[in-house]
Each structure stands twice: as C-alpha cells, then as structure tokens.
Amino acid sequence: MAVSIDTVYQRVLAILNKEQRGYLTPEEYNLFANQAQMDIFEQYFYDINQFSRMPGNDTEYSDMLNVLNEKISLFETNQGLTYSGSSFIIPTDLYRVGTIIYNNAEAERVNKNEYLYITSSPITAPGNDFPIYTKDTNGFKVFGTSEITTTNDVTLNYIKKPSKAVWNYVTVLGNAQYNATGSVDFELHPSEETELVIKILALAGLMVQDIGIYQVATAEEAKDVQQQKA
C-alpha cells in the first residue's frame, strides 16, 4: 500500500492553479512532500499515546488505536544486525527500537550506567537465555554469558522511517513531466492522501507567506469529510 507521489502533486497543483496561487516547482514539492510525510508519520506516535488513555470502542474498523496500529504496521521490519568495530551497527532507517532478539530470547535494554551493577552480581548477570543490551550513538552492545560479536546472531525488530518520497521528472518543451523511473511514492497508508495534500499546501503557503493557501487546504479537507458522510 502506498500513496502516489504524482497523484498528490497533481492535486496540489490543481488547487493552486484553481485559486491562482502560483506554481510549486518539483524541487519545492519534493521538499514539502517529505516534510509532510514525516509530520504525519510522527503524529501517529503522539496520537497512540493520547488514545491509549481513552476508552476504545467495540467497532472493529473505527477504534482509533486499531486504526493507528494498522498505519504503523506498514513500517514494522526486522533484520539481522552487522557487528563492526565494537558494536552492532544501527540501521540507517531506524526510527524506534522494538525488540532485540538473541538466542530466541528477547534482550532487555539497560542503561550503560546500570550495566556494571547488573553484571557485578551472579543473580542479575545476563546469560544466553536472559540477554541484555545497551545502545548509544555508536550502536548496540548485546550480552549473553559474554558480549555477542557475531554478525546476524542478533535480530532487531523495529519501526523504520518512511523512505524519501521523490517526484522525478523529465523536461519536455520547458515543462516538467512526471517520470515514473526514479520516482518514489509515499509509504503512508492510502487514507493519508488528503492529509498529505493539505500539509503540502500549508507548507507552500508558509513559503510565500500566503495564509490563503492554508485556508484553501482546510476547505478542501472539510469538503472531503462532507462527501464521505454523504
């Protein structure tokens, strides 16, 4: 599932042109598109924190926590970690750590300053069945009965960041024409298409200091909501 990078661009251009608000270049669009995508993505986690404090409902497709978890599930992934230097390398697309698995056991995360206390006692010391790990800017350190240093012995389950969206183009008679080759769609859930349009329009409005563009965007959102209720 994905949202077409071209469909969103054409909707944004159509609204700007309809309102005679100017033109958004491909370079500007790509910049705003990725800002909008990250804003929506990061909001999922704030919303989960908020809705987890509220009572849910018994309707399978309208419980907000279920909806949010479905959207986030698109970014759940796992991979065997590579050991290099003195630690396991952090994946470049890591957004949030889920679990670290060693020897089919979930490793417990501990702070670096706790490590000495935990390992100083036979009662609390880690083992292959009860591994622990620490994390810093250099990477992950994983410990069973001893420090683990073998590539792919450790698996990380995590939430990855959305891939960078790209509207690629070729120039034809001085005009930018969409080129599917080299383009990258938004990774967000298809239901986020309208929200992407609104956020990109709002960012375009900030760029040209035109609050009217943002007002047009919110008007479009209200119209879509009304059509869905009809």
mmCIF file of C-alpha atoms in Angstrom:
data_model
loop_
_atom_site.group_PDB
_atom_site.id
_atom_site.type_symbol
_atom_site.label_atom_id
_atom_site.label_comp_id
_atom_site.label_asym_id
_atom_site.label_seq_id
_atom_site.Cartn_x
_atom_site.Cartn_y
_atom_site.Cartn_z
ATOM 1 C CA MET A 1 0.000 0.000 0.000
ATOM 2 C CA ALA A 2 1.224 3.476 -0.809
ATOM 3 C CA VAL A 3 0.127 6.929 -1.883
ATOM 4 C CA SER A 4 1.060 8.008 -5.398
ATOM 5 C CA ILE A 5 3.611 10.816 -5.368
ATOM 6 C CA ASP A 6 2.228 12.020 -8.711
ATOM 7 C CA THR A 7 -1.439 11.969 -7.705
ATOM 8 C CA VAL A 8 -0.727 14.175 -4.688
ATOM 9 C CA TYR A 9 1.340 16.591 -6.784
ATOM 10 C CA GLN A 10 -1.390 16.915 -9.399
ATOM 11 C CA ARG A 11 -3.999 17.602 -6.697
ATOM 12 C CA VAL A 12 -1.766 20.244 -5.120
ATOM 13 C CA LEU A 13 -1.127 21.915 -8.484
ATOM 14 C CA ALA A 14 -4.818 21.789 -9.396
ATOM 15 C CA ILE A 15 -5.793 23.579 -6.176
ATOM 16 C CA LEU A 16 -3.040 26.188 -6.528
ATOM 17 C CA ASN A 17 -3.969 26.814 -10.164
ATOM 18 C CA LYS A 18 -7.692 26.994 -9.381
ATOM 19 C CA GLU A 19 -7.034 29.608 -6.731
ATOM 20 C CA GLN A 20 -4.436 31.394 -8.878
ATOM 21 C CA ARG A 21 -1.858 30.950 -6.134
ATOM 22 C CA GLY A 22 1.144 30.322 -8.350
ATOM 23 C CA TYR A 23 3.194 27.240 -9.172
ATOM 24 C CA LEU A 24 5.028 24.755 -6.974
ATOM 25 C CA THR A 25 8.263 23.547 -8.589
ATOM 26 C CA PRO A 26 9.200 19.850 -8.435
ATOM 27 C CA GLU A 27 12.102 20.685 -6.131
ATOM 28 C CA GLU A 28 9.841 22.596 -3.751
ATOM 29 C CA TYR A 29 7.241 19.865 -3.916
ATOM 30 C CA ASN A 30 9.751 17.128 -3.049
ATOM 31 C CA LEU A 31 10.965 19.148 -0.076
ATOM 32 C CA PHE A 32 7.446 19.768 1.241
ATOM 33 C CA ALA A 33 6.312 16.238 0.427
ATOM 34 C CA ASN A 34 8.907 14.688 2.716
ATOM 35 C CA GLN A 35 8.266 17.200 5.482
ATOM 36 C CA ALA A 36 4.548 16.424 5.278
ATOM 37 C CA GLN A 37 5.161 12.675 5.268
ATOM 38 C CA MET A 38 7.341 12.845 8.391
ATOM 39 C CA ASP A 39 4.873 15.142 10.174
ATOM 40 C CA ILE A 40 2.051 12.656 9.593
ATOM 41 C CA PHE A 41 4.242 9.670 10.493
ATOM 42 C CA GLU A 42 5.496 11.176 13.749
ATOM 43 C CA GLN A 43 1.977 12.224 14.728
ATOM 44 C CA TYR A 44 0.964 8.537 14.855
ATOM 45 C CA PHE A 45 3.012 8.010 17.989
ATOM 46 C CA TYR A 46 1.661 11.084 19.771
ATOM 47 C CA ASP A 47 -1.861 10.000 18.853
ATOM 48 C CA ILE A 48 -1.305 6.476 20.176
ATOM 49 C CA ASN A 49 -0.164 7.929 23.475
ATOM 50 C CA GLN A 50 -3.296 10.094 23.594
ATOM 51 C CA PHE A 51 -5.840 7.468 22.526
ATOM 52 C CA SER A 52 -4.361 4.796 24.787
ATOM 53 C CA ARG A 53 -5.593 6.891 27.722
ATOM 54 C CA MET A 54 -9.131 6.978 26.396
ATOM 55 C CA PRO A 55 -11.737 4.191 26.341
ATOM 56 C CA GLY A 56 -11.939 2.467 22.974
ATOM 57 C CA ASN A 57 -14.972 1.014 21.272
ATOM 58 C CA ASP A 58 -16.103 -2.401 20.081
ATOM 59 C CA THR A 59 -16.299 -1.449 16.406
ATOM 60 C CA GLU A 60 -13.525 -3.288 14.604
ATOM 61 C CA TYR A 61 -12.813 -0.671 11.943
ATOM 62 C CA SER A 62 -13.281 2.552 13.898
ATOM 63 C CA ASP A 63 -11.324 2.022 17.110
ATOM 64 C CA MET A 64 -8.585 4.661 16.813
ATOM 65 C CA LEU A 65 -5.869 2.532 18.393
ATOM 66 C CA ASN A 66 -6.565 -0.218 15.873
ATOM 67 C CA VAL A 67 -6.501 2.311 13.033
ATOM 68 C CA LEU A 68 -3.203 3.806 14.192
ATOM 69 C CA ASN A 69 -1.587 0.424 14.741
ATOM 70 C CA GLU A 70 -2.599 -0.595 11.224
ATOM 71 C CA LYS A 71 -0.924 2.518 9.815
ATOM 72 C CA ILE A 72 2.242 1.976 11.854
ATOM 73 C CA SER A 73 2.398 -1.721 10.962
ATOM 74 C CA LEU A 74 3.434 -0.694 7.430
ATOM 75 C CA PHE A 75 6.782 0.359 8.918
ATOM 76 C CA GLU A 76 7.456 -2.668 11.121
ATOM 77 C CA THR A 77 10.501 -4.595 9.969
ATOM 78 C CA ASN A 78 13.348 -6.739 11.242
ATOM 79 C CA GLN A 79 16.861 -7.593 10.226
ATOM 80 C CA GLY A 80 19.954 -9.378 11.430
ATOM 81 C CA LEU A 81 22.452 -6.855 12.753
ATOM 82 C CA THR A 82 26.001 -6.469 11.478
ATOM 83 C CA TYR A 83 28.821 -6.295 14.004
ATOM 84 C CA SER A 84 31.552 -3.809 13.175
ATOM 85 C CA GLY A 85 34.270 -2.255 15.307
ATOM 86 C CA SER A 86 32.933 -2.561 18.833
ATOM 87 C CA SER A 87 29.163 -2.813 18.423
ATOM 88 C CA PHE A 88 26.254 -3.804 16.190
ATOM 89 C CA ILE A 89 25.507 -1.158 13.564
ATOM 90 C CA ILE A 90 22.282 0.839 13.875
ATOM 91 C CA PRO A 91 20.174 0.532 10.688
ATOM 92 C CA THR A 92 20.133 3.778 8.750
ATOM 93 C CA ASP A 93 16.332 3.763 8.553
ATOM 94 C CA LEU A 94 15.754 3.132 12.272
ATOM 95 C CA TYR A 95 13.033 5.265 13.854
ATOM 96 C CA ARG A 96 12.129 3.330 17.004
ATOM 97 C CA VAL A 97 13.603 0.195 18.538
ATOM 98 C CA GLY A 98 11.110 -2.611 19.109
ATOM 99 C CA THR A 99 12.889 -5.689 20.428
ATOM 100 C CA ILE A 100 16.343 -7.189 20.135
ATOM 101 C CA ILE A 101 16.438 -10.972 19.890
ATOM 102 C CA TYR A 102 19.405 -13.183 20.727
ATOM 103 C CA ASN A 103 19.287 -16.983 21.064
ATOM 104 C CA ASN A 104 15.491 -16.843 20.569
ATOM 105 C CA ALA A 105 15.197 -14.678 23.679
ATOM 106 C CA GLU A 106 14.247 -11.013 23.943
ATOM 107 C CA ALA A 107 17.097 -8.898 25.253
ATOM 108 C CA GLU A 108 16.330 -6.400 27.992
ATOM 109 C CA ARG A 109 17.545 -2.873 27.437
ATOM 110 C CA VAL A 110 19.644 -1.384 30.241
ATOM 111 C CA ASN A 111 21.344 1.960 30.598
ATOM 112 C CA LYS A 112 25.116 1.976 30.310
ATOM 113 C CA ASN A 113 25.475 3.132 33.905
ATOM 114 C CA GLU A 114 23.347 0.161 35.025
ATOM 115 C CA TYR A 115 25.499 -2.388 33.215
ATOM 116 C CA LEU A 116 28.204 -2.564 35.897
ATOM 117 C CA TYR A 117 25.671 -3.125 38.676
ATOM 118 C CA ILE A 118 23.790 -5.793 36.711
ATOM 119 C CA THR A 119 26.893 -7.750 35.752
ATOM 120 C CA SER A 120 28.540 -7.488 39.179
ATOM 121 C CA SER A 121 26.142 -9.987 40.759
ATOM 122 C CA PRO A 122 25.634 -13.618 39.662
ATOM 123 C CA ILE A 123 21.936 -13.188 40.425
ATOM 124 C CA THR A 124 21.384 -10.321 37.971
ATOM 125 C CA ALA A 125 24.129 -11.088 35.426
ATOM 126 C CA PRO A 126 22.871 -11.744 31.893
ATOM 127 C CA GLY A 127 23.005 -15.144 30.239
ATOM 128 C CA ASN A 128 22.252 -16.616 26.838
ATOM 129 C CA ASP A 129 18.669 -17.227 27.947
ATOM 130 C CA PHE A 130 18.401 -13.777 29.549
ATOM 131 C CA PRO A 131 20.392 -11.389 27.332
ATOM 132 C CA ILE A 132 20.646 -7.631 27.795
ATOM 133 C CA TYR A 133 21.727 -4.790 25.541
ATOM 134 C CA THR A 134 22.833 -1.175 25.664
ATOM 135 C CA LYS A 135 22.513 1.460 22.963
ATOM 136 C CA ASP A 136 24.377 4.664 22.193
ATOM 137 C CA THR A 137 25.241 6.673 19.104
ATOM 138 C CA ASN A 138 27.826 4.061 18.075
ATOM 139 C CA GLY A 139 25.377 1.159 18.036
ATOM 140 C CA PHE A 140 24.086 -1.751 20.118
ATOM 141 C CA LYS A 141 26.086 -3.882 22.537
ATOM 142 C CA VAL A 142 24.465 -7.237 23.338
ATOM 143 C CA PHE A 143 25.448 -9.506 26.205
ATOM 144 C CA GLY A 144 24.618 -13.122 26.994
ATOM 145 C CA THR A 145 27.107 -15.085 29.065
ATOM 146 C CA SER A 146 29.623 -12.855 27.283
ATOM 147 C CA GLU A 147 29.444 -9.998 24.808
ATOM 148 C CA ILE A 148 27.940 -11.078 21.463
ATOM 149 C CA THR A 149 30.074 -10.073 18.480
ATOM 150 C CA THR A 150 28.927 -12.307 15.623
ATOM 151 C CA THR A 151 27.079 -10.717 12.704
ATOM 152 C CA ASN A 152 23.486 -11.932 12.260
ATOM 153 C CA ASP A 153 23.404 -13.628 15.684
ATOM 154 C CA VAL A 154 21.292 -10.680 16.825
ATOM 155 C CA THR A 155 17.993 -9.653 15.230
ATOM 156 C CA LEU A 156 16.388 -6.245 15.614
ATOM 157 C CA ASN A 157 12.643 -5.714 15.286
ATOM 158 C CA TYR A 158 11.993 -2.023 14.735
ATOM 159 C CA ILE A 159 9.928 0.760 13.224
ATOM 160 C CA LYS A 160 11.653 2.184 10.177
ATOM 161 C CA LYS A 161 11.391 5.713 8.884
ATOM 162 C CA PRO A 162 9.429 6.265 5.671
ATOM 163 C CA SER A 163 11.549 6.182 2.539
ATOM 164 C CA LYS A 164 12.260 9.550 0.983
ATOM 165 C CA ALA A 165 9.461 10.407 -1.453
ATOM 166 C CA VAL A 166 10.614 11.602 -4.891
ATOM 167 C CA TRP A 167 8.669 13.124 -7.783
ATOM 168 C CA ASN A 168 11.105 12.572 -10.633
ATOM 169 C CA TYR A 169 10.605 14.295 -13.967
ATOM 170 C CA VAL A 170 11.864 14.980 -17.447
ATOM 171 C CA THR A 171 11.668 18.370 -19.121
ATOM 172 C CA VAL A 172 9.544 18.484 -22.283
ATOM 173 C CA LEU A 173 9.255 21.820 -24.114
ATOM 174 C CA GLY A 174 10.270 23.596 -20.954
ATOM 175 C CA ASN A 175 7.701 21.814 -18.771
ATOM 176 C CA ALA A 176 8.330 19.202 -16.083
ATOM 177 C CA GLN A 177 6.660 15.893 -16.948
ATOM 178 C CA TYR A 178 6.307 13.069 -14.437
ATOM 179 C CA ASN A 179 8.807 10.248 -14.862
ATOM 180 C CA ALA A 180 7.901 7.041 -13.017
ATOM 181 C CA THR A 181 11.505 5.883 -13.344
ATOM 182 C CA GLY A 182 13.324 7.214 -10.306
ATOM 183 C CA SER A 183 10.135 8.342 -8.575
ATOM 184 C CA VAL A 184 9.297 7.033 -5.112
ATOM 185 C CA ASP A 185 5.742 7.022 -3.762
ATOM 186 C CA PHE A 186 4.797 7.973 -0.226
ATOM 187 C CA GLU A 187 4.933 4.970 2.095
ATOM 188 C CA LEU A 188 1.970 6.116 4.163
ATOM 189 C CA HIS A 189 -1.395 4.381 4.354
ATOM 190 C CA PRO A 190 -3.651 5.251 1.364
ATOM 191 C CA SER A 191 -6.063 7.050 3.706
ATOM 192 C CA GLU A 192 -3.416 9.767 4.221
ATOM 193 C CA GLU A 193 -3.623 11.115 0.661
ATOM 194 C CA THR A 194 -5.856 14.072 1.541
ATOM 195 C CA GLU A 195 -3.807 14.890 4.642
ATOM 196 C CA LEU A 196 -0.656 14.967 2.513
ATOM 197 C CA VAL A 197 -2.275 17.421 0.090
ATOM 198 C CA ILE A 198 -3.376 19.663 2.950
ATOM 199 C CA LYS A 199 0.012 19.691 4.665
ATOM 200 C CA ILE A 200 1.905 20.361 1.431
ATOM 201 C CA LEU A 201 -0.436 23.240 0.619
ATOM 202 C CA ALA A 202 0.062 24.638 4.114
ATOM 203 C CA LEU A 203 3.858 24.478 3.731
ATOM 204 C CA ALA A 204 3.592 26.154 0.320
ATOM 205 C CA GLY A 205 1.530 28.900 1.939
ATOM 206 C CA LEU A 206 4.224 29.476 4.552
ATOM 207 C CA MET A 207 6.855 29.687 1.825
ATOM 208 C CA VAL A 208 5.077 32.515 0.005
ATOM 209 C CA GLN A 209 3.599 33.964 3.221
ATOM 210 C CA ASP A 210 0.071 33.441 1.909
ATOM 211 C CA ILE A 211 -2.388 32.303 4.591
ATOM 212 C CA GLY A 212 -4.998 31.957 1.870
ATOM 213 C CA ILE A 213 -3.358 28.767 0.599
ATOM 214 C CA TYR A 214 -3.736 27.156 4.014
ATOM 215 C CA GLN A 215 -7.364 28.243 4.128
ATOM 216 C CA VAL A 216 -7.918 26.636 0.742
ATOM 217 C CA ALA A 217 -6.328 23.436 2.060
ATOM 218 C CA THR A 218 -8.591 23.247 5.099
ATOM 219 C CA ALA A 219 -11.608 23.990 2.912
ATOM 220 C CA GLU A 220 -10.671 21.036 0.730
ATOM 221 C CA GLU A 221 -10.412 18.843 3.825
ATOM 222 C CA ALA A 222 -13.873 19.931 5.012
ATOM 223 C CA LYS A 223 -15.311 19.177 1.563
ATOM 224 C CA ASP A 224 -13.792 15.685 1.556
ATOM 225 C CA VAL A 225 -15.177 14.960 5.021
ATOM 226 C CA GLN A 226 -18.639 16.128 3.949
ATOM 227 C CA GLN A 227 -18.514 13.921 0.847
ATOM 228 C CA GLN A 228 -17.550 10.909 2.960
ATOM 229 C CA LYS A 229 -20.546 11.476 5.224
ATOM 230 C CA ALA A 230 -22.962 11.860 2.296
#
